[in-house]
Amino acid sequence: MKERREPCLSPLALKILEERYLLRDKERHVIETPYDMYRRVAETMGGQEKAPAEQKEWTERFLEGLLNLEWSPASPCLMNAGTPLQQLSACFVLDIEDSMESIFTTLKDAALIYKTGGGVGFHFGKLRERGALVSTTKGYSSGTVAWLKVYDTAVEAIAQGGKRRGAALGVLPVHHPDILSWIKAKAIDREITNFNLSVAITDEFIRAVDRDEYFTLSSPLGHSVRQIPARELWNELCYQAWSTGEPGLFFIDRANRDNPNPHFGRIYGGNPCSEFLAVPYSSCNLASINLEKHLRKLNGGWEFDWEKFRTTIHTVVRFLDNMIDANVLPLPKLQEMALATRPIGLGFMGLARVLKALELGYHTGEGRSFAQSMASFLRQEAEAASRALAGERGVYPAWSGSLWEKKGVRLRHSNLLSIAPTGTIATLTNTSWSLEPEFAPVYQRRILGGKVFWEMDPQLEEKLKELDLDTPELRQELEKKGSIQEIKGIPQEIKNVFVYSLDIKPADHLKMQAVIQEYVDGAISKTINLPASATVAEVAKAYRLAYDLGLKGCTVYRQGTRLDQVLSLTKTK
Ligand code: CDP
């Protein structure tokens, strides 16, 4: 064993780890340090190697990367690896069949998942609509929104005892007869707070909107219920998204064209942040590479270290493969599915930091071109690593009949890349969230428990100090404006590179998502930020562009439309 070396963590990261990640004894005293936590994680996955020498070697390799904050598995793995719980997955996808038995079986299944720190996406589309006949009782069905409320209340109660807020997503297909109530559900009932809502949009629906045609709403029981003008539904959807940020859109046909396991059924939706789209009862283990730790100094500037990136990708794919075998899922059905399909969700964080270091604007063609090279490299190397593991350990058991078999690619994992939000792990590794631009030059961050932390973009701080511009007056202005663009005295070349979330046009947010999606077999969790002044038409335009760019989903957020916003300015623009 090498010498003990505590990772170099920020005060905020330490606080988060102490409050929620480090193990405690019965009296709730913390009994490990961050080093111990990372060692516990590395040993659990290293322990899956065959021979003792390999176990030792891989444990040390995993530990090295973790301690250097070069990558991190998602939160459940940090919390549970090497503990009696040993549930390591962050993402789960469940389905509800149209029966009372299934409604409550799925709810019980979800309860077991939430208890262990996972998040669940639910498909409500098979439930009959409100007012449909219930044959056994000759009564009328209460419909999807009523069941959504039951689920929301249950998630609230279950998650109380857990370490994370219970993340839940409800998906309804656009042709379900309850669709209008679904879209408005959260605006009408403010007590639905645990669920995010999504609508599965079909190509057929988009065509009907384009042609200004009527669109048929049909019951899951098989008959059509009524016809409505497609544009009316689209406008309502965009209005609600403008007003509350929901529903998000899920482009179901695109997702199914990429379904790696069509022989296991259809994809109806994904996990709560929608980076993992899969057939019901799938789950996924996530890890994200910290791109910022793959920069190296060059002539007073920075360059991206592709060789180091390659090594990290291969290490993390192996880590994730071992994680599938070390994992203990709360239901036999989940365990069987995970072992048959072996999905992994490799992603990244810190893209915005790397772009700034390389002096590339996030919103520019050059910025996107770097992101594209990075994503293409990530894909190529992740596939190479999975192929190599297939050679060493075999293709995933359900490979025969899969999309990969059709393509003639022998892989160890049915899903390779999923770009998760890295909401906590980016904070732990002290970098920017996944592919998101940074929120603002100075902002406040609320963490679980309501505590507020003030943060300033460290790269901007350094730059301003270098130029002798860092004054209290300037900081105040930054706090107020949420942007450097209109601040006098800051040179234009800095303004071109230091662009923040609201400086970037929705179309440029989407284009960044699209260049990356091209190489991602799974999906991407990304928020398209809009200023408070954005109109409904702008939301509609963003949603439509997302579809045209071939994205698998889209979420918009207009500043100030939610009370539980994690990052905010003191004063909104
Ligand atoms: O950074 P961290 O590993 O904590 O998670 P993330 O990347 O923000 O989210 C990854 C996935 O974890 C999400 O897509 C959800 O499925 C799940 N999640 C959850 O269950 N509960 C939360 N409070 C946050 C995320």
Coordinates of C-alpha atoms and ligand atoms in Angstrom, one line a residue:
M1 CA 0.0 0.0 0.0
K2 CA 1.3 3.4 -0.9
E3 CA 1.5 6.1 1.7
R4 CA -1.7 7.8 2.8
R5 CA -2.4 11.0 1.0
E6 CA -5.5 13.1 1.6
P7 CA -7.0 14.5 -1.6
C8 CA -6.8 18.3 -2.1
L9 CA -10.4 19.3 -1.5
S10 CA -12.1 22.7 -1.3
P11 CA -13.8 23.6 1.9
L12 CA -17.2 23.2 0.3
A13 CA -16.3 19.7 -1.0
L14 CA -15.1 18.8 2.5
K15 CA -18.4 20.0 4.0
I16 CA -20.5 18.0 1.6
L17 CA -18.4 14.8 2.2
E18 CA -18.6 15.2 5.9
E19 CA -22.3 15.8 5.9
R20 CA -23.4 13.1 3.6
Y21 CA -20.7 10.8 2.2
L22 CA -18.2 9.8 4.8
L23 CA -19.2 6.8 6.9
R24 CA -20.5 7.2 10.4
D25 CA -20.8 4.9 13.5
K26 CA -24.0 4.2 15.4
E27 CA -23.6 7.5 17.3
R28 CA -23.4 9.3 13.9
H29 CA -19.7 10.2 14.4
V30 CA -17.8 10.4 11.2
I31 CA -15.3 7.5 11.1
E32 CA -13.4 8.0 7.8
T33 CA -11.5 10.7 6.0
P34 CA -11.9 11.5 2.3
Y35 CA -8.8 9.3 1.7
D36 CA -10.5 6.4 3.4
M37 CA -13.6 7.0 1.3
Y38 CA -11.7 6.9 -2.0
R39 CA -9.7 3.8 -0.8
R40 CA -13.0 2.1 0.1
V41 CA -14.3 2.8 -3.4
A42 CA -11.0 1.8 -5.2
E43 CA -10.7 -1.5 -3.2
T44 CA -14.3 -2.5 -3.9
M45 CA -13.7 -2.2 -7.6
G46 CA -10.1 -3.4 -7.6
G47 CA -11.3 -6.4 -5.6
Q48 CA -13.2 -7.6 -8.7
E49 CA -10.0 -8.4 -10.5
K50 CA -9.1 -12.1 -10.7
A51 CA -5.6 -12.5 -9.3
P52 CA -4.3 -10.8 -6.1
A53 CA -1.5 -9.0 -8.0
E54 CA -4.1 -7.5 -10.4
Q55 CA -6.4 -6.6 -7.6
K56 CA -3.6 -4.7 -5.9
E57 CA -2.5 -3.0 -9.1
W58 CA -5.9 -1.9 -10.2
T59 CA -6.9 -0.7 -6.7
E60 CA -3.8 1.5 -6.7
R61 CA -4.6 2.8 -10.2
F62 CA -8.2 3.6 -9.3
L63 CA -7.1 5.2 -6.1
E64 CA -4.5 7.4 -7.8
G65 CA -7.1 8.8 -10.2
L66 CA -9.7 9.4 -7.5
L67 CA -7.3 11.1 -5.2
N68 CA -6.0 13.3 -8.0
L69 CA -9.7 14.2 -8.6
E70 CA -9.2 13.2 -12.3
W71 CA -12.5 11.4 -12.3
S72 CA -15.3 10.3 -10.0
P73 CA -18.0 7.7 -9.9
A74 CA -21.5 9.1 -9.2
S75 CA -22.7 9.7 -5.6
P76 CA -24.3 6.3 -4.7
C77 CA -20.9 4.6 -5.4
L78 CA -19.0 7.0 -3.2
M79 CA -21.6 6.6 -0.5
N80 CA -22.2 2.9 -0.6
A81 CA -19.2 1.0 -2.0
G82 CA -17.6 -1.3 0.5
T83 CA -20.6 -0.9 2.9
P84 CA -23.2 -3.5 3.7
L85 CA -25.6 -1.7 1.3
Q86 CA -23.2 -1.9 -1.8
Q87 CA -25.8 -0.3 -4.1
L88 CA -23.7 1.6 -6.6
S89 CA -26.0 2.7 -9.4
A90 CA -27.4 6.3 -9.8
C91 CA -30.0 5.7 -12.5
F92 CA -33.0 3.5 -12.7
V93 CA -35.8 3.2 -15.2
L94 CA -39.2 1.7 -14.2
D95 CA -42.4 1.0 -15.9
I96 CA -46.0 0.9 -14.6
E97 CA -48.5 -1.5 -16.1
D98 CA -52.2 -0.7 -16.2
S99 CA -53.2 -2.5 -13.1
M100 CA -53.5 -1.7 -9.4
E101 CA -51.1 -4.5 -8.7
S102 CA -48.4 -3.1 -10.9
I103 CA -49.0 0.5 -9.7
F104 CA -48.1 -0.5 -6.2
T105 CA -45.5 -3.1 -7.1
T106 CA -43.6 -0.4 -9.0
L107 CA -44.0 1.9 -6.1
K108 CA -42.6 -0.6 -3.7
D109 CA -39.7 -1.3 -6.2
A110 CA -39.0 2.4 -6.3
A111 CA -39.1 2.6 -2.5
L112 CA -36.3 0.0 -2.3
I113 CA -34.3 2.0 -4.9
Y114 CA -34.7 5.4 -3.2
K115 CA -33.6 3.9 0.1
T116 CA -30.2 3.1 -1.4
G117 CA -29.7 6.5 -3.1
G118 CA -30.7 5.9 -6.7
G119 CA -33.0 8.1 -8.8
V120 CA -35.9 6.7 -10.8
G121 CA -37.6 7.6 -14.1
F122 CA -41.1 6.2 -14.4
H123 CA -43.2 5.7 -17.5
F124 CA -46.9 6.4 -16.9
G125 CA -48.0 5.9 -20.5
K126 CA -49.5 2.5 -20.1
L127 CA -52.0 3.6 -17.4
R128 CA -55.5 4.1 -18.7
E129 CA -56.7 7.7 -18.9
R130 CA -58.9 9.6 -16.4
G131 CA -62.5 8.5 -16.8
A132 CA -61.8 5.2 -18.6
L133 CA -63.9 2.3 -17.3
V134 CA -62.5 0.0 -14.7
S135 CA -64.1 -3.4 -15.6
T136 CA -63.9 -5.1 -12.2
T137 CA -65.6 -2.3 -10.3
K138 CA -67.6 -0.7 -13.1
G139 CA -66.1 2.6 -11.8
Y140 CA -64.0 5.1 -13.6
S141 CA -60.2 5.4 -13.6
S142 CA -58.6 8.3 -11.7
G143 CA -56.0 8.7 -14.5
T144 CA -52.3 9.3 -14.7
V145 CA -52.1 12.6 -12.8
A146 CA -53.9 11.1 -9.7
W147 CA -51.3 8.3 -9.7
L148 CA -48.5 10.8 -10.2
K149 CA -49.6 12.6 -7.0
V150 CA -49.6 9.3 -5.1
Y151 CA -46.1 8.6 -6.3
D152 CA -44.9 12.1 -5.5
T153 CA -46.1 11.8 -1.9
A154 CA -44.5 8.4 -1.5
V155 CA -41.2 9.6 -2.9
E156 CA -41.2 12.6 -0.5
A157 CA -41.7 10.3 2.5
I158 CA -39.2 7.6 1.4
A159 CA -36.5 10.1 0.5
Q160 CA -36.7 11.7 3.9
G161 CA -34.7 8.9 5.3
G162 CA -32.2 8.9 2.5
K163 CA -29.0 10.8 1.9
R164 CA -30.2 12.5 -1.3
R165 CA -33.3 14.4 -2.3
G166 CA -35.4 11.8 -4.2
A167 CA -35.0 12.6 -7.9
A168 CA -38.0 11.3 -9.9
L169 CA -39.1 11.7 -13.5
G170 CA -42.5 11.0 -14.9
V171 CA -42.9 10.5 -18.7
L172 CA -46.1 10.5 -20.6
P173 CA -46.4 10.0 -24.4
V174 CA -47.8 13.0 -26.3
H175 CA -50.7 11.0 -27.6
H176 CA -52.0 9.9 -24.2
P177 CA -55.6 11.3 -23.5
D178 CA -54.4 12.8 -20.2
I179 CA -51.7 14.8 -21.8
L180 CA -53.1 18.3 -21.2
S181 CA -53.6 17.6 -17.5
W182 CA -50.2 16.1 -17.4
I183 CA -48.6 19.2 -18.8
K184 CA -50.3 21.4 -16.3
A185 CA -50.2 19.1 -13.4
K186 CA -47.4 20.9 -11.5
A187 CA -48.8 24.4 -12.2
I188 CA -52.1 23.3 -10.8
D189 CA -50.9 21.3 -7.8
R190 CA -47.9 23.0 -6.3
E191 CA -47.4 20.1 -3.9
I192 CA -46.0 17.9 -6.6
T193 CA -42.4 18.8 -5.9
N194 CA -40.4 15.6 -6.2
F195 CA -41.2 14.8 -9.8
N196 CA -39.9 16.4 -13.0
L197 CA -42.3 15.9 -15.8
S198 CA -41.5 15.0 -19.4
V199 CA -43.5 14.3 -22.5
A200 CA -42.4 11.7 -25.0
I201 CA -42.6 13.5 -28.4
T202 CA -43.0 11.4 -31.6
D203 CA -41.9 12.2 -35.1
E204 CA -45.6 11.9 -36.1
F205 CA -46.6 14.6 -33.6
I206 CA -43.9 17.0 -34.9
R207 CA -45.2 16.4 -38.5
A208 CA -48.7 17.2 -37.4
V209 CA -47.5 20.5 -35.8
D210 CA -45.7 21.4 -38.9
R211 CA -48.7 20.7 -41.1
D212 CA -51.1 22.3 -38.6
E213 CA -53.1 19.1 -38.5
Y214 CA -55.3 17.4 -35.9
F215 CA -53.6 14.8 -33.7
T216 CA -55.3 11.8 -32.3
L217 CA -55.1 11.1 -28.6
S218 CA -55.5 7.4 -28.0
S219 CA -56.2 5.3 -24.9
P220 CA -53.6 2.8 -23.8
L221 CA -56.6 0.4 -23.9
G222 CA -56.4 0.7 -27.7
H223 CA -59.2 3.0 -28.9
S224 CA -58.8 6.6 -30.0
V225 CA -60.4 9.1 -27.6
R226 CA -60.4 12.4 -29.4
Q227 CA -58.6 14.7 -31.8
I228 CA -57.0 18.0 -31.0
P229 CA -55.1 20.5 -33.1
A230 CA -51.5 19.5 -32.8
R231 CA -50.4 23.1 -32.6
E232 CA -52.7 23.8 -29.7
L233 CA -51.0 21.0 -27.7
W234 CA -47.6 22.2 -28.8
N235 CA -48.3 25.8 -27.7
E236 CA -49.6 24.7 -24.4
L237 CA -46.6 22.6 -23.8
C238 CA -44.3 25.5 -24.7
Y239 CA -46.3 27.9 -22.5
Q240 CA -46.0 25.6 -19.5
A241 CA -42.2 25.1 -20.1
W242 CA -41.9 28.9 -20.3
S243 CA -43.8 29.3 -17.1
T244 CA -42.3 26.5 -15.0
G245 CA -39.4 24.9 -16.9
E246 CA -41.6 21.8 -17.4
P247 CA -42.4 19.6 -19.1
G248 CA -39.1 18.6 -20.6
L249 CA -39.2 16.9 -24.0
F250 CA -38.0 13.4 -24.7
F251 CA -37.7 12.5 -28.4
I252 CA -38.8 8.9 -28.2
D253 CA -38.3 7.8 -31.8
R254 CA -34.7 9.1 -31.9
A255 CA -34.0 7.2 -28.6
N256 CA -35.5 4.0 -30.0
R257 CA -33.4 4.2 -33.2
D258 CA -30.4 4.0 -30.9
N259 CA -31.9 1.4 -28.6
P260 CA -29.0 -1.0 -28.0
N261 CA -31.3 -3.8 -26.9
P262 CA -34.4 -3.8 -29.0
H263 CA -34.8 -7.5 -28.3
F264 CA -35.5 -6.4 -24.7
G265 CA -38.4 -4.1 -25.7
R266 CA -39.0 -0.5 -26.4
I267 CA -37.5 2.5 -24.6
Y268 CA -40.2 4.6 -23.0
G269 CA -38.1 7.0 -21.1
G270 CA -35.0 7.5 -19.0
N271 CA -33.7 8.2 -15.5
P272 CA -34.5 11.5 -13.7
C273 CA -31.9 13.7 -15.5
S274 CA -32.4 11.7 -18.7
E275 CA -28.8 10.9 -19.6
F276 CA -29.6 7.1 -19.5
L277 CA -32.4 6.0 -21.8
A278 CA -33.3 2.3 -21.6
V279 CA -35.9 -0.4 -21.4
P280 CA -37.8 -0.8 -18.1
Y281 CA -35.9 -2.3 -15.2
S282 CA -32.6 -1.1 -16.5
S283 CA -30.1 0.7 -14.2
C284 CA -26.8 2.3 -14.9
N285 CA -23.5 3.0 -13.1
L286 CA -22.1 6.4 -13.8
A287 CA -18.6 8.0 -13.7
S288 CA -17.4 11.3 -15.1
I289 CA -13.9 12.3 -16.1
N290 CA -12.7 15.7 -14.9
L291 CA -11.5 17.3 -18.1
E292 CA -9.8 20.1 -16.2
K293 CA -7.4 17.7 -14.7
H294 CA -6.3 16.7 -18.3
L295 CA -4.8 20.1 -19.1
R296 CA -1.1 20.7 -19.0
K297 CA 1.0 23.8 -19.0
L298 CA 2.4 24.9 -22.3
N299 CA 4.5 28.1 -22.9
G300 CA 2.6 30.0 -20.2
G301 CA -0.8 28.8 -21.5
W302 CA -2.5 25.4 -21.5
E303 CA -3.0 22.4 -23.8
F304 CA -5.2 19.4 -23.6
D305 CA -3.4 16.2 -22.7
W306 CA -4.9 13.6 -25.1
E307 CA -2.6 10.7 -23.9
K308 CA -3.5 11.2 -20.3
F309 CA -7.2 11.4 -21.4
R310 CA -6.9 8.1 -23.2
T311 CA -5.4 6.4 -20.2
T312 CA -8.1 7.7 -17.9
I313 CA -10.9 6.6 -20.2
H314 CA -9.5 3.0 -20.3
T315 CA -9.1 3.0 -16.5
V316 CA -12.6 4.3 -15.8
V317 CA -14.2 1.9 -18.3
R318 CA -12.5 -1.0 -16.4
F319 CA -13.6 0.5 -13.1
L320 CA -17.2 0.7 -14.3
D321 CA -17.1 -2.9 -15.7
N322 CA -15.9 -4.1 -12.2
M323 CA -18.6 -2.0 -10.6
I324 CA -21.4 -4.0 -12.4
D325 CA -20.2 -7.1 -10.7
A326 CA -19.6 -5.6 -7.3
N327 CA -23.0 -3.9 -7.4
V328 CA -25.9 -5.2 -5.2
L329 CA -29.2 -4.0 -6.7
P330 CA -32.3 -4.0 -4.5
L331 CA -34.4 -6.3 -6.7
P332 CA -33.5 -9.6 -8.5
K333 CA -35.2 -8.2 -11.7
L334 CA -32.8 -5.2 -11.7
Q335 CA -29.8 -7.4 -11.0
E336 CA -30.6 -9.8 -13.8
M337 CA -31.1 -7.0 -16.3
A338 CA -27.9 -5.2 -15.3
L339 CA -25.8 -8.4 -15.6
A340 CA -27.4 -9.3 -19.0
T341 CA -27.0 -5.9 -20.6
R342 CA -24.0 -4.4 -18.6
P343 CA -24.6 -0.7 -19.4
I344 CA -22.1 1.8 -18.2
G345 CA -22.5 5.6 -18.2
L346 CA -19.2 7.3 -18.8
G347 CA -19.3 11.1 -19.0
F348 CA -17.2 14.1 -18.2
M349 CA -17.2 17.4 -16.3
G350 CA -15.2 20.6 -16.5
L351 CA -15.8 21.3 -20.2
A352 CA -16.4 25.0 -19.5
R353 CA -13.2 25.3 -17.5
V354 CA -11.1 23.7 -20.3
L355 CA -12.6 25.9 -22.9
K356 CA -11.7 29.0 -20.9
A357 CA -8.1 27.7 -20.3
L358 CA -7.7 27.0 -24.0
E359 CA -9.2 30.5 -24.7
L360 CA -12.1 29.2 -26.7
G361 CA -15.5 30.7 -26.4
Y362 CA -18.2 28.2 -25.4
H363 CA -20.6 29.9 -27.8
T364 CA -18.2 29.8 -30.8
G365 CA -17.4 27.4 -33.6
E366 CA -13.9 26.9 -32.2
G367 CA -15.4 26.1 -28.8
R368 CA -17.7 23.5 -30.3
S369 CA -15.0 22.1 -32.5
F370 CA -12.9 21.3 -29.4
A371 CA -15.9 19.8 -27.7
Q372 CA -16.6 17.7 -30.8
S373 CA -13.0 16.4 -30.9
M374 CA -13.1 15.6 -27.2
A375 CA -16.5 13.7 -27.5
S376 CA -15.3 11.8 -30.5
F377 CA -12.1 10.8 -28.8
L378 CA -14.1 9.8 -25.7
R379 CA -16.4 7.7 -27.7
Q380 CA -13.6 6.1 -29.7
E381 CA -11.5 5.2 -26.7
A382 CA -14.5 4.0 -24.6
E383 CA -15.5 1.7 -27.4
A384 CA -11.9 0.5 -27.7
A385 CA -11.8 -0.2 -23.9
S386 CA -15.1 -2.0 -24.0
R387 CA -14.0 -4.1 -27.0
A388 CA -10.8 -5.0 -25.2
L389 CA -12.8 -6.0 -22.1
A390 CA -15.1 -8.1 -24.4
G391 CA -12.0 -9.9 -25.6
E392 CA -10.7 -10.5 -22.1
R393 CA -14.0 -11.2 -20.3
G394 CA -16.6 -11.8 -23.0
V395 CA -19.3 -9.7 -24.7
Y396 CA -22.3 -8.7 -22.6
P397 CA -24.6 -11.8 -22.2
A398 CA -27.5 -10.1 -24.2
W399 CA -25.2 -9.0 -27.0
S400 CA -26.8 -11.5 -29.5
G401 CA -29.8 -9.8 -31.0
S402 CA -28.5 -6.3 -30.0
L403 CA -27.9 -3.3 -32.1
W404 CA -24.2 -3.8 -31.5
E405 CA -24.3 -7.3 -33.0
K406 CA -26.0 -5.9 -36.1
K407 CA -23.2 -3.4 -36.4
G408 CA -20.7 -6.1 -35.9
V409 CA -19.1 -4.5 -32.8
R410 CA -18.3 -6.9 -30.0
L411 CA -18.7 -4.9 -26.8
R412 CA -18.7 -5.7 -23.1
H413 CA -21.4 -3.0 -22.4
S414 CA -24.7 -2.2 -24.1
N415 CA -24.5 1.5 -23.2
L416 CA -21.1 3.3 -23.1
L417 CA -21.6 7.1 -22.7
S418 CA -24.1 9.0 -20.7
I419 CA -23.4 12.6 -19.9
A420 CA -24.7 13.1 -16.4
P421 CA -25.2 16.5 -14.7
T422 CA -22.4 15.8 -12.1
G423 CA -24.4 18.1 -9.7
T424 CA -22.4 17.0 -6.7
I425 CA -19.3 15.2 -8.0
A426 CA -18.2 18.3 -10.0
T427 CA -18.3 20.3 -6.8
L428 CA -16.4 17.5 -5.0
T429 CA -13.7 17.6 -7.7
N430 CA -13.9 21.4 -7.9
T431 CA -14.8 21.9 -11.5
S432 CA -17.7 23.0 -13.7
W433 CA -20.8 20.9 -14.2
S434 CA -20.5 18.3 -17.1
L435 CA -20.9 20.2 -20.4
E436 CA -22.6 23.2 -18.8
P437 CA -21.1 26.7 -19.2
E438 CA -20.5 28.3 -15.8
F439 CA -23.5 29.9 -14.3
A440 CA -22.2 33.4 -13.6
P441 CA -18.9 35.1 -12.6
V442 CA -20.1 35.3 -9.0
Y443 CA -23.0 33.4 -7.6
Q444 CA -24.5 31.8 -4.6
R445 CA -24.9 28.1 -4.3
R446 CA -27.5 26.4 -2.1
I447 CA -26.7 23.0 -0.9
L448 CA -28.9 20.3 0.7
G449 CA -30.0 21.7 4.1
G450 CA -30.4 25.2 2.7
K451 CA -26.9 26.5 3.4
V452 CA -25.6 29.2 1.0
F453 CA -22.1 29.4 -0.3
W454 CA -20.7 32.3 -2.3
E455 CA -18.5 31.4 -5.2
M456 CA -16.5 33.2 -7.8
D457 CA -15.3 31.7 -11.1
P458 CA -11.7 30.9 -10.1
Q459 CA -10.3 31.4 -13.6
L460 CA -11.9 34.8 -13.9
E461 CA -10.5 35.7 -10.5
E462 CA -7.0 34.8 -11.6
K463 CA -7.3 36.7 -14.8
L464 CA -8.6 39.8 -13.1
K465 CA -5.8 39.7 -10.6
E466 CA -3.3 39.2 -13.4
L467 CA -4.6 42.4 -15.0
D468 CA -4.9 44.2 -11.7
L469 CA -8.6 44.7 -12.2
D470 CA -9.9 42.8 -9.1
T471 CA -11.5 45.6 -7.0
P472 CA -14.4 45.4 -4.6
E473 CA -16.4 47.7 -6.9
L474 CA -15.9 45.3 -9.8
R475 CA -16.9 42.3 -7.8
Q476 CA -20.1 44.1 -6.8
E477 CA -20.9 44.8 -10.4
L478 CA -20.2 41.2 -11.4
E479 CA -22.5 40.0 -8.7
K480 CA -25.3 42.2 -9.9
K481 CA -24.9 41.6 -13.6
G482 CA -24.1 37.9 -13.8
S483 CA -21.9 38.7 -16.8
I484 CA -18.7 40.5 -17.7
Q485 CA -19.9 41.6 -21.1
E486 CA -21.1 45.1 -20.3
I487 CA -18.4 45.9 -17.8
K488 CA -16.1 48.7 -18.9
G489 CA -12.4 48.2 -18.6
I490 CA -12.3 44.4 -19.2
P491 CA -10.5 43.7 -22.5
Q492 CA -12.6 42.3 -25.3
E493 CA -10.4 39.2 -25.7
I494 CA -11.4 38.2 -22.2
K495 CA -15.0 38.9 -22.8
N496 CA -14.9 36.6 -25.8
V497 CA -13.8 33.7 -23.6
F498 CA -15.4 34.3 -20.3
V499 CA -19.0 33.8 -21.3
Y500 CA -21.6 32.6 -18.8
S501 CA -24.8 30.7 -19.0
L502 CA -27.0 33.7 -19.8
D503 CA -24.6 35.3 -22.2
I504 CA -25.0 32.2 -24.4
K505 CA -28.0 32.2 -26.8
P506 CA -30.3 29.2 -26.5
A507 CA -29.3 28.1 -30.0
D508 CA -25.6 28.0 -29.0
H509 CA -26.4 25.9 -25.9
L510 CA -28.3 23.5 -28.1
K511 CA -25.5 23.4 -30.7
M512 CA -23.0 22.4 -28.0
Q513 CA -25.3 19.6 -26.9
A514 CA -25.8 18.5 -30.5
V515 CA -22.0 18.3 -31.4
I516 CA -21.5 16.1 -28.3
Q517 CA -24.7 14.0 -28.8
E518 CA -23.3 12.9 -32.2
Y519 CA -20.8 10.7 -30.3
V520 CA -22.8 9.7 -27.3
D521 CA -24.7 6.4 -27.6
G522 CA -26.7 7.2 -24.5
A523 CA -28.0 10.7 -23.8
I524 CA -27.0 14.0 -22.3
S525 CA -28.4 15.9 -19.4
K526 CA -28.3 19.6 -20.2
T527 CA -30.3 22.6 -19.3
I528 CA -31.0 25.3 -21.9
N529 CA -30.9 28.5 -19.8
L530 CA -33.0 31.4 -20.8
P531 CA -33.1 34.9 -19.3
A532 CA -36.2 35.8 -17.3
S533 CA -37.2 38.1 -20.2
A534 CA -37.4 35.2 -22.7
T535 CA -40.8 34.8 -24.5
V536 CA -42.9 31.7 -25.1
A537 CA -41.9 31.8 -28.7
E538 CA -38.3 31.6 -27.8
V539 CA -39.0 28.5 -25.7
A540 CA -40.8 27.0 -28.7
K541 CA -37.9 27.8 -31.0
A542 CA -35.4 26.1 -28.6
Y543 CA -37.6 23.0 -28.3
R544 CA -38.0 22.8 -32.0
L545 CA -34.3 23.3 -32.7
A546 CA -33.5 20.6 -30.2
Y547 CA -35.6 18.2 -32.3
D548 CA -34.1 19.4 -35.6
L549 CA -30.6 19.0 -34.3
G550 CA -31.3 15.3 -33.5
L551 CA -31.1 15.6 -29.7
K552 CA -32.7 12.9 -27.6
G553 CA -34.3 15.3 -25.2
C554 CA -34.4 18.9 -24.1
T555 CA -34.9 20.8 -20.9
V556 CA -35.3 24.6 -20.7
Y557 CA -35.1 26.8 -17.7
R558 CA -36.1 30.5 -17.6
Q559 CA -34.3 32.3 -14.8
G560 CA -36.4 32.8 -11.7
T561 CA -39.2 30.4 -12.5
R562 CA -38.4 28.0 -9.7
L563 CA -38.0 28.7 -6.0
D564 CA -35.5 25.8 -5.5
Q565 CA -32.9 27.1 -8.0
V566 CA -29.5 25.8 -6.9
L567 CA -27.4 28.5 -8.3
S568 CA -28.5 32.1 -8.3
L569 CA -27.3 35.7 -8.5
T570 CA -28.1 38.1 -5.7
K571 CA -30.2 40.2 -8.0
T572 CA -31.5 38.7 -11.2
K573 CA -30.8 40.5 -14.5
Ligands
CDP1 O1 -23.0 14.4 -9.0 P1 -23.8 13.2 -8.7 O2 -23.1 11.9 -8.9 O3 -24.3 13.3 -7.2 O4 -25.1 13.1 -9.5 P2 -25.6 13.8 -10.9 O5 -24.6 13.6 -12.0 O6 -26.0 15.2 -10.6 O7 -26.9 12.9 -11.3 C1 -26.7 11.6 -11.8 C2 -28.0 10.8 -11.6 O8 -28.2 10.5 -10.2 C3 -29.3 11.6 -12.0 O9 -29.5 11.5 -13.4 C4 -30.3 10.9 -11.2 O10 -30.7 9.7 -11.8 C5 -29.5 10.6 -9.9 N1 -29.8 11.5 -8.8 C6 -30.6 11.2 -7.7 O11 -31.1 10.1 -7.7 N2 -30.9 12.1 -6.7 C7 -30.3 13.3 -6.8 N3 -30.6 14.2 -5.8 C8 -29.5 13.7 -7.8 C9 -29.2 12.8 -8.8

